[in-house]
PDB file of C-alpha atoms and ligand atoms in Angstrom:
ATOM      1  CA  UNK I   7      11.495  -4.231  33.134  1.00 74.00           C
ATOM      2  CA  UNK I   8      12.528  -7.829  33.234  1.00 82.00           C
ATOM      3  CA  UNK I   9       9.971  -9.102  30.717  1.00 89.00           C
ATOM      4  CA  UNK I  10      11.017  -6.456  28.194  1.00 91.00           C
ATOM      5  CA  UNK I  11      14.697  -7.251  28.661  1.00 93.00           C
ATOM      6  CA  UNK I  12      14.034 -10.922  28.015  1.00 95.00           C
ATOM      7  CA  UNK I  13      11.834  -9.998  25.072  1.00 96.00           C
ATOM      8  CA  UNK I  14      14.716  -7.969  23.584  1.00 95.00           C
ATOM      9  CA  UNK I  15      16.999 -10.987  23.678  1.00 93.00           C
ATOM     10  CA  UNK I  16      14.240 -13.139  22.228  1.00 95.00           C
ATOM     11  CA  UNK I  17      13.714 -10.659  19.368  1.00 94.00           C
ATOM     12  CA  UNK I  18      17.409 -10.361  18.616  1.00 87.00           C
ATOM     13  CA  UNK I  19      17.708 -14.151  18.495  1.00 85.00           C
ATOM     14  CA  UNK I  20      14.960 -14.136  15.852  1.00 87.00           C
ATOM     15  CA  UNK I  21      16.600 -11.589  13.606  1.00 80.00           C
ATOM     16  CA  UNK I  22      15.021  -8.328  14.797  1.00 88.00           C
ATOM     17  CA  UNK I  23      17.080  -5.196  15.278  1.00 83.00           C
ATOM     18  CA  UNK I  24      16.603  -3.306  18.553  1.00 90.00           C
ATOM     19  CA  UNK I  25      16.415   0.462  17.936  1.00 92.00           C
ATOM     20  CA  UNK I  26      16.919   3.370  20.298  1.00 94.00           C
ATOM     21  CA  UNK I  27      13.689   4.719  21.836  1.00 93.00           C
ATOM     22  CA  UNK I  28      12.718   8.166  20.530  1.00 94.00           C
ATOM     23  CA  UNK I  29      10.760   9.359  23.585  1.00 94.00           C
ATOM     24  CA  UNK I  30      10.362   8.471  27.285  1.00 92.00           C
ATOM     25  CA  UNK I  31       7.132   6.538  26.711  1.00 94.00           C
ATOM     26  CA  UNK I  32       8.798   3.978  24.472  1.00 96.00           C
ATOM     27  CA  UNK I  33       9.924   0.921  26.380  1.00 95.00           C
ATOM     28  CA  UNK I  34      10.987  -0.892  23.233  1.00 96.00           C
ATOM     29  CA  UNK I  35      11.455  -0.103  19.552  1.00 96.00           C
ATOM     30  CA  UNK I  36      12.549  -2.748  17.064  1.00 95.00           C
ATOM     31  CA  UNK I  37      12.814  -3.372  13.351  1.00 88.00           C
ATOM     32  CA  UNK I  38      11.990  -6.535  11.474  1.00 89.00           C
ATOM     33  CA  UNK I  39      12.069  -7.029   7.721  1.00 78.00           C
ATOM     34  CA  UNK I  40       8.411  -5.939   7.730  1.00 74.00           C
ATOM     35  CA  UNK I  41       8.176  -2.860   9.884  1.00 84.00           C
ATOM     36  CA  UNK I  42       9.311  -0.842  12.839  1.00 92.00           C
ATOM     37  CA  UNK I  43       7.308  -1.717  15.949  1.00 96.00           C
ATOM     38  CA  UNK I  44       7.076  -0.006  19.315  1.00 97.00           C
ATOM     39  CA  UNK I  45       5.865  -0.827  22.820  1.00 96.00           C
ATOM     40  CA  UNK I  46       4.739   2.266  24.721  1.00 96.00           C
ATOM     41  CA  UNK I  47       4.044   2.532  28.417  1.00 95.00           C
ATOM     42  CA  UNK I  48       2.167   5.429  29.976  1.00 93.00           C
ATOM     43  CA  UNK I  49       2.441   6.867  33.480  1.00 91.00           C
ATOM     44  CA  UNK I  50      -0.052   4.320  34.785  1.00 93.00           C
ATOM     45  CA  UNK I  51       2.015   1.427  33.501  1.00 90.00           C
ATOM     46  CA  UNK I  52      -0.450   0.680  30.723  1.00 94.00           C
ATOM     47  CA  UNK I  53       1.221  -0.604  27.582  1.00 95.00           C
ATOM     48  CA  UNK I  54       0.263  -0.183  23.964  1.00 96.00           C
ATOM     49  CA  UNK I  55       1.764  -1.838  20.924  1.00 96.00           C
ATOM     50  CA  UNK I  56       2.294  -0.793  17.332  1.00 95.00           C
ATOM     51  CA  UNK I  57       3.233  -2.743  14.240  1.00 93.00           C
ATOM     52  CA  UNK I  58       4.204  -6.272  15.110  1.00 93.00           C
ATOM     53  CA  UNK I  59       5.011  -5.583  18.731  1.00 96.00           C
ATOM     54  CA  UNK I  60       1.814  -7.115  20.065  1.00 95.00           C
ATOM     55  CA  UNK I  61       2.023 -10.167  17.838  1.00 93.00           C
ATOM     56  CA  UNK I  62       5.670 -10.738  18.671  1.00 96.00           C
ATOM     57  CA  UNK I  63       5.170 -10.146  22.402  1.00 96.00           C
ATOM     58  CA  UNK I  64       2.261 -12.612  22.456  1.00 95.00           C
ATOM     59  CA  UNK I  65       4.393 -15.174  20.627  1.00 96.00           C
ATOM     60  CA  UNK I  66       7.189 -14.556  23.123  1.00 97.00           C
ATOM     61  CA  UNK I  67       4.907 -15.126  26.119  1.00 95.00           C
ATOM     62  CA  UNK I  68       3.153 -18.141  24.602  1.00 96.00           C
ATOM     63  CA  UNK I  69       6.385 -19.752  23.389  1.00 95.00           C
ATOM     64  CA  UNK I  70       5.137 -19.566  19.822  1.00 94.00           C
ATOM     65  CA  UNK I  71       7.270 -19.349  16.724  1.00 91.00           C
ATOM     66  CA  UNK I  72       8.061 -15.885  15.365  1.00 92.00           C
ATOM     67  CA  UNK I  73      10.699 -14.580  13.044  1.00 87.00           C
ATOM     68  CA  UNK I  74      11.736 -11.117  11.926  1.00 87.00           C
ATOM     69  CA  UNK I  75      12.844 -12.493   8.601  1.00 78.00           C
ATOM     70  CA  UNK I  76       9.678 -12.455   6.508  1.00 73.00           C
ATOM     71  CA  UNK I  77      10.301 -10.287   3.489  1.00 71.00           C
ATOM     72  CA  UNK I  78       7.073  -8.504   2.657  1.00 77.00           C
ATOM     73  CA  UNK I  79       8.471  -6.783  -0.408  1.00 74.00           C
ATOM     74  CA  UNK I  80       9.595 -10.063  -1.903  1.00 71.00           C
ATOM     75  CA  UNK I  81       6.312 -11.774  -1.057  1.00 82.00           C
ATOM     76  CA  UNK I  82       3.815  -9.111  -2.161  1.00 89.00           C
ATOM     77  CA  UNK I  83       5.895  -6.977  -4.495  1.00 83.00           C
ATOM     78  CA  UNK I  84       7.132  -3.498  -3.737  1.00 83.00           C
ATOM     79  CA  UNK I  85       4.031  -1.463  -4.470  1.00 92.00           C
ATOM     80  CA  UNK I  86       1.624  -3.677  -2.541  1.00 93.00           C
ATOM     81  CA  UNK I  87       4.117  -4.081   0.288  1.00 89.00           C
ATOM     82  CA  UNK I  88       4.290  -0.291   0.642  1.00 91.00           C
ATOM     83  CA  UNK I  89       0.505  -0.018   0.742  1.00 95.00           C
ATOM     84  CA  UNK I  90       0.322  -2.816   3.323  1.00 95.00           C
ATOM     85  CA  UNK I  91       2.955  -1.054   5.429  1.00 90.00           C
ATOM     86  CA  UNK I  92       0.987   2.193   5.299  1.00 94.00           C
ATOM     87  CA  UNK I  93      -2.235   0.454   6.336  1.00 96.00           C
ATOM     88  CA  UNK I  94      -0.466  -1.526   9.063  1.00 93.00           C
ATOM     89  CA  UNK I  95       0.971   1.672  10.485  1.00 92.00           C
ATOM     90  CA  UNK I  96      -2.481   3.252  10.498  1.00 96.00           C
ATOM     91  CA  UNK I  97      -4.619   0.319  11.640  1.00 95.00           C
ATOM     92  CA  UNK I  98      -2.299  -2.211  13.254  1.00 94.00           C
ATOM     93  CA  UNK I  99      -2.123  -5.881  12.414  1.00 93.00           C
ATOM     94  CA  UNK I 100      -5.797  -6.786  12.911  1.00 95.00           C
ATOM     95  CA  UNK I 101      -8.045  -7.875  10.082  1.00 97.00           C
ATOM     96  CA  UNK I 102     -10.519  -5.055   9.448  1.00 97.00           C
ATOM     97  CA  UNK I 103     -13.305  -7.635   9.213  1.00 97.00           C
ATOM     98  CA  UNK I 104     -12.802 -10.324  11.874  1.00 96.00           C
ATOM     99  CA  UNK I 105     -10.443  -8.354  14.119  1.00 96.00           C
ATOM    100  CA  UNK I 106      -7.929 -11.164  14.481  1.00 95.00           C
ATOM    101  CA  UNK I 107      -4.207 -10.722  13.785  1.00 95.00           C
ATOM    102  CA  UNK I 108      -3.079 -11.416  10.253  1.00 94.00           C
ATOM    103  CA  UNK I 109      -0.104 -13.671   9.512  1.00 90.00           C
ATOM    104  CA  UNK I 110       2.563 -12.063   7.320  1.00 88.00           C
ATOM    105  CA  UNK I 111       1.587 -14.069   4.287  1.00 89.00           C
ATOM    106  CA  UNK I 112      -2.153 -13.546   4.650  1.00 94.00           C
ATOM    107  CA  UNK I 113      -2.846  -9.848   4.169  1.00 96.00           C
ATOM    108  CA  UNK I 114      -5.146  -8.637   1.436  1.00 96.00           C
ATOM    109  CA  UNK I 115      -6.305  -5.128   0.676  1.00 96.00           C
ATOM    110  CA  UNK I 116     -10.044  -4.817   1.246  1.00 96.00           C
ATOM    111  CA  UNK I 117     -12.118  -2.057  -0.389  1.00 94.00           C
ATOM    112  CA  UNK I 118     -14.655  -0.950   2.224  1.00 92.00           C
ATOM    113  CA  UNK I 119     -16.943   0.426  -0.487  1.00 91.00           C
ATOM    114  CA  UNK I 120     -16.428  -1.806  -3.543  1.00 89.00           C
ATOM    115  CA  UNK I 121     -15.057  -0.179  -6.686  1.00 88.00           C
ATOM    116  CA  UNK I 122     -18.209  -1.328  -8.485  1.00 87.00           C
ATOM    117  CA  UNK I 123     -20.323   0.670  -6.037  1.00 87.00           C
ATOM    118  CA  UNK I 124     -18.341   3.855  -6.505  1.00 91.00           C
ATOM    119  CA  UNK I 125     -15.556   3.133  -4.002  1.00 92.00           C
ATOM    120  CA  UNK I 126     -12.077   4.378  -4.751  1.00 95.00           C
ATOM    121  CA  UNK I 127      -8.522   3.184  -4.281  1.00 94.00           C
ATOM    122  CA  UNK I 128      -7.912   5.993  -1.819  1.00 95.00           C
ATOM    123  CA  UNK I 129      -6.496   4.816   1.503  1.00 95.00           C
ATOM    124  CA  UNK I 130      -9.635   6.058   3.263  1.00 95.00           C
ATOM    125  CA  UNK I 131     -11.514   3.294   1.482  1.00 96.00           C
ATOM    126  CA  UNK I 132      -8.968   0.559   2.178  1.00 97.00           C
ATOM    127  CA  UNK I 133      -8.297  -1.814   5.038  1.00 97.00           C
ATOM    128  CA  UNK I 134      -6.323  -5.014   5.511  1.00 97.00           C
ATOM    129  CA  UNK I 135      -8.088  -8.332   5.807  1.00 97.00           C
ATOM    130  CA  UNK I 136      -7.365 -12.039   5.774  1.00 97.00           C
ATOM    131  CA  UNK I 137      -7.831 -13.493   2.317  1.00 96.00           C
ATOM    132  CA  UNK I 138     -10.672 -15.667   3.601  1.00 96.00           C
ATOM    133  CA  UNK I 139     -12.473 -12.737   5.247  1.00 96.00           C
ATOM    134  CA  UNK I 140     -11.964 -10.594   2.154  1.00 96.00           C
ATOM    135  CA  UNK I 141     -13.478 -13.346   0.038  1.00 96.00           C
ATOM    136  CA  UNK I 142     -16.499 -13.609   2.375  1.00 95.00           C
ATOM    137  CA  UNK I 143     -17.070  -9.871   2.059  1.00 95.00           C
ATOM    138  CA  UNK I 144     -16.883 -10.195  -1.732  1.00 91.00           C
ATOM    139  CA  UNK I 145     -18.870  -7.434  -3.352  1.00 84.00           C
ATOM    140  CA  UNK I 146     -21.109  -6.752  -0.344  1.00 91.00           C
ATOM    141  CA  UNK I 147     -22.125  -3.164   0.118  1.00 89.00           C
ATOM    142  CA  UNK I 148     -20.756  -1.287   3.097  1.00 87.00           C
ATOM    143  CA  UNK I 149     -23.764  -1.953   5.347  1.00 91.00           C
ATOM    144  CA  UNK I 150     -23.744  -5.701   4.644  1.00 94.00           C
ATOM    145  CA  UNK I 151     -20.024  -5.636   5.334  1.00 94.00           C
ATOM    146  CA  UNK I 152     -20.567  -3.995   8.699  1.00 94.00           C
ATOM    147  CA  UNK I 153     -23.002  -6.792   9.556  1.00 96.00           C
ATOM    148  CA  UNK I 154     -20.484  -9.415   8.420  1.00 96.00           C
ATOM    149  CA  UNK I 155     -17.850  -7.719  10.542  1.00 95.00           C
ATOM    150  CA  UNK I 156     -20.108  -7.948  13.619  1.00 96.00           C
ATOM    151  CA  UNK I 157     -20.858 -11.595  12.849  1.00 95.00           C
ATOM    152  CA  UNK I 158     -17.217 -12.526  12.419  1.00 95.00           C
ATOM    153  CA  UNK I 159     -16.282 -10.750  15.629  1.00 95.00           C
ATOM    154  CA  UNK I 160     -19.071 -12.271  17.723  1.00 93.00           C
ATOM    155  CA  UNK I 161     -18.220 -15.741  16.374  1.00 84.00           C
ATOM    156  CA  UNK I 162     -14.809 -15.569  18.020  1.00 71.00           C
ATOM    157  CA  UNK I 163     -14.102 -17.962  20.857  1.00 68.00           C
TER     158      UNK I 163
HETATM  159 ZN1   ZN P 205     -10.108 -11.763   9.167  1.00 83.25          ZN
END
């Protein structure tokens, strides 16, 4: 796959480490300072992306800037960085409210049910959101938040 081969070079030039695929459906696996990301391709040629793969591939195609060098642990601190990594692995890099990708330095942990309303710090009650979206959601209850989520998503160009 020519585009993937060029993407590999592009990633390497930006500090990412290309890793060996672990199964036949992986067309590309790479590591940045933030995470390990994979591009899968099924029998029908349909691709799916994990971690930063989609963000990086979009940047590659659009000629946008991207670097593998952002150090999440340094930026957020170890404990929060680990939580962010867990949530990224589960949910991908989209804001749980507006659905848009989150830049490396703009990830906040959103409580779906606020602590004040009986929500917990368990991962089931957590998602990642832009700081601005998180602030908009404030202490809204879960239903109001679902409405906000719909609003933010329908407001997209
Ligand atoms: Zn958002």
